[in-house]
């Protein structure tokens, strides 16, 4: 695994770099495997990146879009990560509907939805646990509590290592999430972290006491490349060493 950390003066410049990296990964994947598999981050940070992607003229028919996690709400709910990505990007490009692979949140229970998503992923990658899917690129955010995807500190989901998909929990609200082993099987993982409110947890994760820290984001050690893109509000002053 190679890891690197890049700090940018603003969210805008951070996302310009993120766009360049997504395109770099897309072009490499299509050149090598004639397809690009991408798992999206939810939340607010990536939305302008998705809006930039909507302006790109790309071989969308060779791109397959997944999500790293989803809130257990209807696809048209304001909190839906799928809704955000479709409105910002996917509804504006000529990507086949069959190439978009959202979590199905219409099931009666989160567990049923997680199982159904795992079955879909198994069929797409033609394998199942204890083998793992290999996403070309996974986009991740980080909360100010050090969670990523829907792997929240102190929850069972963080420990799940025998399934591809599990049920997360944020303050009692169910979430659907890819598991740590799946995220770590990616060829590339790209963290997009911006804002003053992320600085404290970043200092704990990357500071002198990091060995005693235990945040879910620290479990993300992909076999491929790991790149952290930070804006100055979140990342200035951190002692970050690439490897
Ligand atoms: C979600 C995300 C979550 C997000 C972080 C950061 O469903 O909310 O997957 O992990 O990436 O909470 O969110 P912001 O980008 O809004 O700070």
Short mmCIF file of C-alpha atoms and ligand atoms in Angstrom, two decimals:
data_model
loop_
_atom_site.label_atom_id
_atom_site.label_comp_id
_atom_site.label_asym_id
_atom_site.label_seq_id
_atom_site.Cartn_x
_atom_site.Cartn_y
_atom_site.Cartn_z
CA UNK A 1 0.00 0.00 0.00
CA UNK A 2 1.15 3.53 -0.76
CA UNK A 3 -0.29 6.43 1.21
CA UNK A 4 -0.06 10.14 0.57
CA UNK A 5 -1.51 13.30 2.04
CA UNK A 6 -2.20 16.50 0.13
CA UNK A 7 -3.40 19.78 1.64
CA UNK A 8 -5.12 22.37 -0.55
CA UNK A 9 -5.90 26.03 0.17
CA UNK A 10 -9.63 25.60 -0.37
CA UNK A 11 -12.37 23.06 -0.94
CA UNK A 12 -12.48 24.20 -4.57
CA UNK A 13 -8.79 23.40 -5.17
CA UNK A 14 -9.14 20.14 -3.22
CA UNK A 15 -11.99 19.05 -5.48
CA UNK A 16 -10.13 20.08 -8.64
CA UNK A 17 -7.43 17.62 -7.57
CA UNK A 18 -10.06 15.03 -6.68
CA UNK A 19 -11.54 15.35 -10.18
CA UNK A 20 -8.10 14.86 -11.74
CA UNK A 21 -7.53 11.72 -9.65
CA UNK A 22 -10.96 10.29 -10.50
CA UNK A 23 -10.27 10.82 -14.21
CA UNK A 24 -6.78 9.32 -13.85
CA UNK A 25 -8.22 6.21 -12.19
CA UNK A 26 -11.08 6.01 -14.70
CA UNK A 27 -8.77 6.18 -17.71
CA UNK A 28 -6.34 3.63 -16.25
CA UNK A 29 -9.14 1.20 -15.37
CA UNK A 30 -10.79 1.43 -18.78
CA UNK A 31 -7.46 1.10 -20.57
CA UNK A 32 -6.64 -2.01 -18.53
CA UNK A 33 -9.99 -3.70 -17.86
CA UNK A 34 -12.39 -1.89 -20.18
CA UNK A 35 -14.48 -0.81 -17.21
CA UNK A 36 -14.29 1.49 -14.19
CA UNK A 37 -15.88 0.60 -10.87
CA UNK A 38 -16.34 3.51 -8.47
CA UNK A 39 -17.89 3.62 -4.99
CA UNK A 40 -19.17 7.04 -3.98
CA UNK A 41 -18.98 8.85 -0.68
CA UNK A 42 -22.08 10.42 0.75
CA UNK A 43 -22.45 13.52 2.87
CA UNK A 44 -21.86 17.08 1.70
CA UNK A 45 -18.18 17.34 0.75
CA UNK A 46 -18.26 15.34 -2.49
CA UNK A 47 -21.35 17.01 -4.00
CA UNK A 48 -19.37 19.71 -5.92
CA UNK A 49 -17.09 16.96 -7.23
CA UNK A 50 -20.11 15.09 -8.57
CA UNK A 51 -21.29 18.33 -10.19
CA UNK A 52 -17.87 18.64 -11.89
CA UNK A 53 -18.14 15.02 -13.11
CA UNK A 54 -21.52 15.89 -14.65
CA UNK A 55 -19.66 18.29 -16.97
CA UNK A 56 -17.25 15.63 -18.24
CA UNK A 57 -17.53 13.89 -21.62
CA UNK A 58 -16.53 10.35 -20.65
CA UNK A 59 -17.25 6.75 -21.78
CA UNK A 60 -20.05 6.47 -19.25
CA UNK A 61 -21.15 3.12 -20.68
CA UNK A 62 -17.93 1.65 -19.25
CA UNK A 63 -18.44 3.14 -15.79
CA UNK A 64 -20.22 1.34 -12.95
CA UNK A 65 -21.29 3.45 -9.98
CA UNK A 66 -21.80 2.10 -6.47
CA UNK A 67 -22.02 3.74 -3.04
CA UNK A 68 -19.86 3.14 0.00
CA UNK A 69 -22.83 3.58 2.25
CA UNK A 70 -26.42 4.73 2.37
CA UNK A 71 -28.91 5.98 4.87
CA UNK A 72 -31.84 3.59 5.34
CA UNK A 73 -34.31 6.02 3.75
CA UNK A 74 -36.26 6.00 0.46
CA UNK A 75 -34.21 6.87 -2.63
CA UNK A 76 -36.13 10.16 -2.97
CA UNK A 77 -35.53 11.17 0.66
CA UNK A 78 -33.51 14.40 1.19
CA UNK A 79 -30.97 12.41 3.25
CA UNK A 80 -30.38 9.81 0.50
CA UNK A 81 -26.82 9.61 -0.80
CA UNK A 82 -28.21 8.11 -4.00
CA UNK A 83 -30.54 11.08 -4.47
CA UNK A 84 -27.69 13.54 -3.98
CA UNK A 85 -25.42 11.85 -6.55
CA UNK A 86 -28.22 11.46 -9.10
CA UNK A 87 -29.30 15.11 -8.80
CA UNK A 88 -25.72 16.45 -8.86
CA UNK A 89 -24.35 14.14 -11.57
CA UNK A 90 -25.90 10.88 -12.73
CA UNK A 91 -29.16 12.37 -14.02
CA UNK A 92 -27.10 14.68 -16.24
CA UNK A 93 -24.88 12.19 -18.08
CA UNK A 94 -25.62 9.39 -20.54
CA UNK A 95 -24.81 6.50 -18.21
CA UNK A 96 -26.88 3.33 -18.64
CA UNK A 97 -29.33 2.82 -15.78
CA UNK A 98 -27.96 -0.72 -15.37
CA UNK A 99 -24.54 0.76 -14.57
CA UNK A 100 -25.83 2.48 -11.45
CA UNK A 101 -25.93 0.13 -8.46
CA UNK A 102 -27.49 1.82 -5.44
CA UNK A 103 -28.37 0.25 -2.13
CA UNK A 104 -31.99 -0.88 -2.27
CA UNK A 105 -33.59 0.77 0.76
CA UNK A 106 -37.18 -0.33 0.08
CA UNK A 107 -36.68 -3.57 2.02
CA UNK A 108 -38.57 -4.04 5.31
CA UNK A 109 -35.39 -4.16 7.38
CA UNK A 110 -31.84 -2.81 7.07
CA UNK A 111 -30.52 -6.37 7.40
CA UNK A 112 -32.59 -7.50 4.42
CA UNK A 113 -31.38 -4.52 2.41
CA UNK A 114 -27.76 -5.24 3.31
CA UNK A 115 -28.13 -8.91 2.32
CA UNK A 116 -29.74 -7.96 -0.99
CA UNK A 117 -26.96 -5.51 -1.77
CA UNK A 118 -24.33 -8.08 -0.96
CA UNK A 119 -26.03 -10.56 -3.32
CA UNK A 120 -26.03 -7.95 -6.07
CA UNK A 121 -22.34 -7.24 -5.51
CA UNK A 122 -21.57 -10.99 -5.47
CA UNK A 123 -23.28 -11.33 -8.84
CA UNK A 124 -21.46 -8.32 -10.29
CA UNK A 125 -18.04 -9.53 -9.20
CA UNK A 126 -18.89 -13.22 -9.64
CA UNK A 127 -17.53 -14.12 -6.23
CA UNK A 128 -18.40 -13.83 -2.51
CA UNK A 129 -16.86 -13.68 0.95
CA UNK A 130 -14.22 -14.64 1.94
CA UNK A 131 -13.15 -13.31 -1.46
CA UNK A 132 -13.57 -9.57 -1.85
CA UNK A 133 -14.67 -7.24 -4.63
CA UNK A 134 -11.96 -4.99 -6.06
CA UNK A 135 -13.28 -1.50 -6.71
CA UNK A 136 -11.05 0.56 -8.95
CA UNK A 137 -11.67 3.60 -6.77
CA UNK A 138 -13.49 4.25 -3.51
CA UNK A 139 -14.30 7.81 -2.48
CA UNK A 140 -14.62 8.31 1.27
CA UNK A 141 -15.38 11.16 3.60
CA UNK A 142 -14.70 11.41 7.31
CA UNK A 143 -16.89 12.65 10.08
CA UNK A 144 -15.62 14.77 12.99
CA UNK A 145 -15.83 11.59 15.10
CA UNK A 146 -13.46 9.72 12.80
CA UNK A 147 -16.13 7.61 11.10
CA UNK A 148 -16.05 6.82 7.43
CA UNK A 149 -18.76 5.39 5.19
CA UNK A 150 -21.24 4.31 7.87
CA UNK A 151 -18.61 2.75 10.11
CA UNK A 152 -19.13 4.72 13.29
CA UNK A 153 -16.89 4.53 16.38
CA UNK A 154 -17.92 1.84 18.88
CA UNK A 155 -20.44 0.17 16.56
CA UNK A 156 -20.53 -3.49 15.55
CA UNK A 157 -20.25 -2.58 11.86
CA UNK A 158 -16.62 -1.56 12.31
CA UNK A 159 -15.70 -5.11 13.36
CA UNK A 160 -17.53 -7.00 10.58
CA UNK A 161 -14.92 -8.84 8.51
CA UNK A 162 -16.81 -11.83 7.03
CA UNK A 163 -19.31 -9.96 4.84
CA UNK A 164 -19.22 -7.36 2.09
CA UNK A 165 -22.13 -5.29 3.39
CA UNK A 166 -23.44 -4.70 6.88
CA UNK A 167 -25.83 -2.52 8.85
CA UNK A 168 -24.30 0.57 10.40
CA UNK A 169 -25.73 2.71 13.13
CA UNK A 170 -25.55 6.44 13.58
CA UNK A 171 -27.16 7.59 16.86
CA UNK A 172 -29.75 4.81 16.58
CA UNK A 173 -30.47 5.47 12.91
CA UNK A 174 -29.72 2.45 10.68
CA UNK A 175 -27.30 2.80 7.79
CA UNK A 176 -26.08 0.41 5.08
CA UNK A 177 -22.33 0.25 4.55
CA UNK A 178 -19.55 -1.59 2.81
CA UNK A 179 -17.31 -3.30 5.35
CA UNK A 180 -13.69 -2.59 6.18
CA UNK A 181 -12.31 -5.58 4.21
CA UNK A 182 -14.21 -4.45 1.11
CA UNK A 183 -12.90 -0.88 1.38
CA UNK A 184 -9.40 -2.26 1.92
CA UNK A 185 -9.62 -4.41 -1.20
CA UNK A 186 -9.87 -1.36 -3.44
CA UNK A 187 -7.15 -0.50 -5.94
CA UNK A 188 -7.37 3.11 -4.78
CA UNK A 189 -9.03 4.91 -1.88
CA UNK A 190 -9.41 8.68 -1.93
CA UNK A 191 -10.43 10.54 1.23
CA UNK A 192 -12.01 13.97 0.76
CA UNK A 193 -11.90 15.87 4.07
CA UNK A 194 -12.58 19.57 4.47
CA UNK A 195 -13.55 21.97 7.21
CA UNK A 196 -12.37 23.27 10.57
CA UNK A 197 -14.56 20.73 12.37
CA UNK A 198 -12.40 17.85 11.09
CA UNK A 199 -9.08 19.27 12.39
CA UNK A 200 -9.24 17.95 15.95
CA UNK A 201 -9.84 14.34 14.97
CA UNK A 202 -7.18 14.57 12.24
CA UNK A 203 -4.67 15.76 14.84
CA UNK A 204 -5.51 12.70 16.96
CA UNK A 205 -5.27 10.35 13.97
CA UNK A 206 -2.05 11.76 12.55
CA UNK A 207 -0.51 13.32 15.65
CA UNK A 208 2.06 11.94 18.11
CA UNK A 209 -0.69 10.05 20.00
CA UNK A 210 -2.03 8.34 16.86
CA UNK A 211 -0.92 4.89 18.08
CA UNK A 212 -3.37 5.14 20.97
CA UNK A 213 -6.17 6.44 18.77
CA UNK A 214 -8.78 4.02 17.49
CA UNK A 215 -10.99 5.64 14.90
CA UNK A 216 -12.67 3.72 12.08
CA UNK A 217 -10.81 5.73 9.44
CA UNK A 218 -7.56 4.29 10.79
CA UNK A 219 -8.72 0.83 9.70
CA UNK A 220 -8.77 1.93 6.06
CA UNK A 221 -5.46 0.57 4.79
CA UNK A 222 -6.18 -0.47 1.19
CA UNK A 223 -3.98 -2.89 -0.72
CA UNK A 224 -3.69 -0.24 -3.38
CA UNK A 225 -3.11 3.46 -3.02
CA UNK A 226 -4.48 5.64 -0.23
CA UNK A 227 -4.65 9.36 -0.82
CA UNK A 228 -5.96 11.89 1.68
CA UNK A 229 -7.07 15.21 0.17
CA UNK A 230 -7.49 17.84 2.88
CA UNK A 231 -8.31 21.50 2.76
CA UNK A 232 -6.22 23.94 4.82
CA UNK A 233 -8.96 24.36 7.44
CA UNK A 234 -8.76 20.66 8.23
CA UNK A 235 -5.17 19.81 7.42
CA UNK A 236 -2.88 22.79 8.06
CA UNK A 237 -0.28 22.10 10.74
CA UNK A 238 -0.57 18.32 10.60
CA UNK A 239 2.70 16.38 10.34
CA UNK A 240 1.74 14.09 7.48
CA UNK A 241 4.29 11.68 6.06
CA UNK A 242 3.59 9.91 2.79
CA UNK A 243 4.92 6.39 2.28
C1 LIG B 1 -22.58 9.69 4.77
C2 LIG B 1 -21.14 9.48 4.42
C3 LIG B 1 -20.27 9.83 5.59
C4 LIG B 1 -19.61 11.15 5.23
C5 LIG B 1 -18.98 11.79 6.42
C6 LIG B 1 -18.47 13.19 6.07
O1 LIG B 1 -23.43 8.88 4.37
O2 LIG B 1 -22.83 10.72 5.43
O3 LIG B 1 -20.85 8.39 3.81
O4 LIG B 1 -19.30 8.86 5.89
O5 LIG B 1 -18.63 10.90 4.22
O6 LIG B 1 -19.96 11.87 7.44
O7 LIG B 1 -19.59 13.96 5.68
P1 LIG B 1 -19.40 15.47 5.16
O8 LIG B 1 -18.69 15.36 3.85
O9 LIG B 1 -20.81 15.98 5.01
O10 LIG B 1 -18.58 16.19 6.21
#
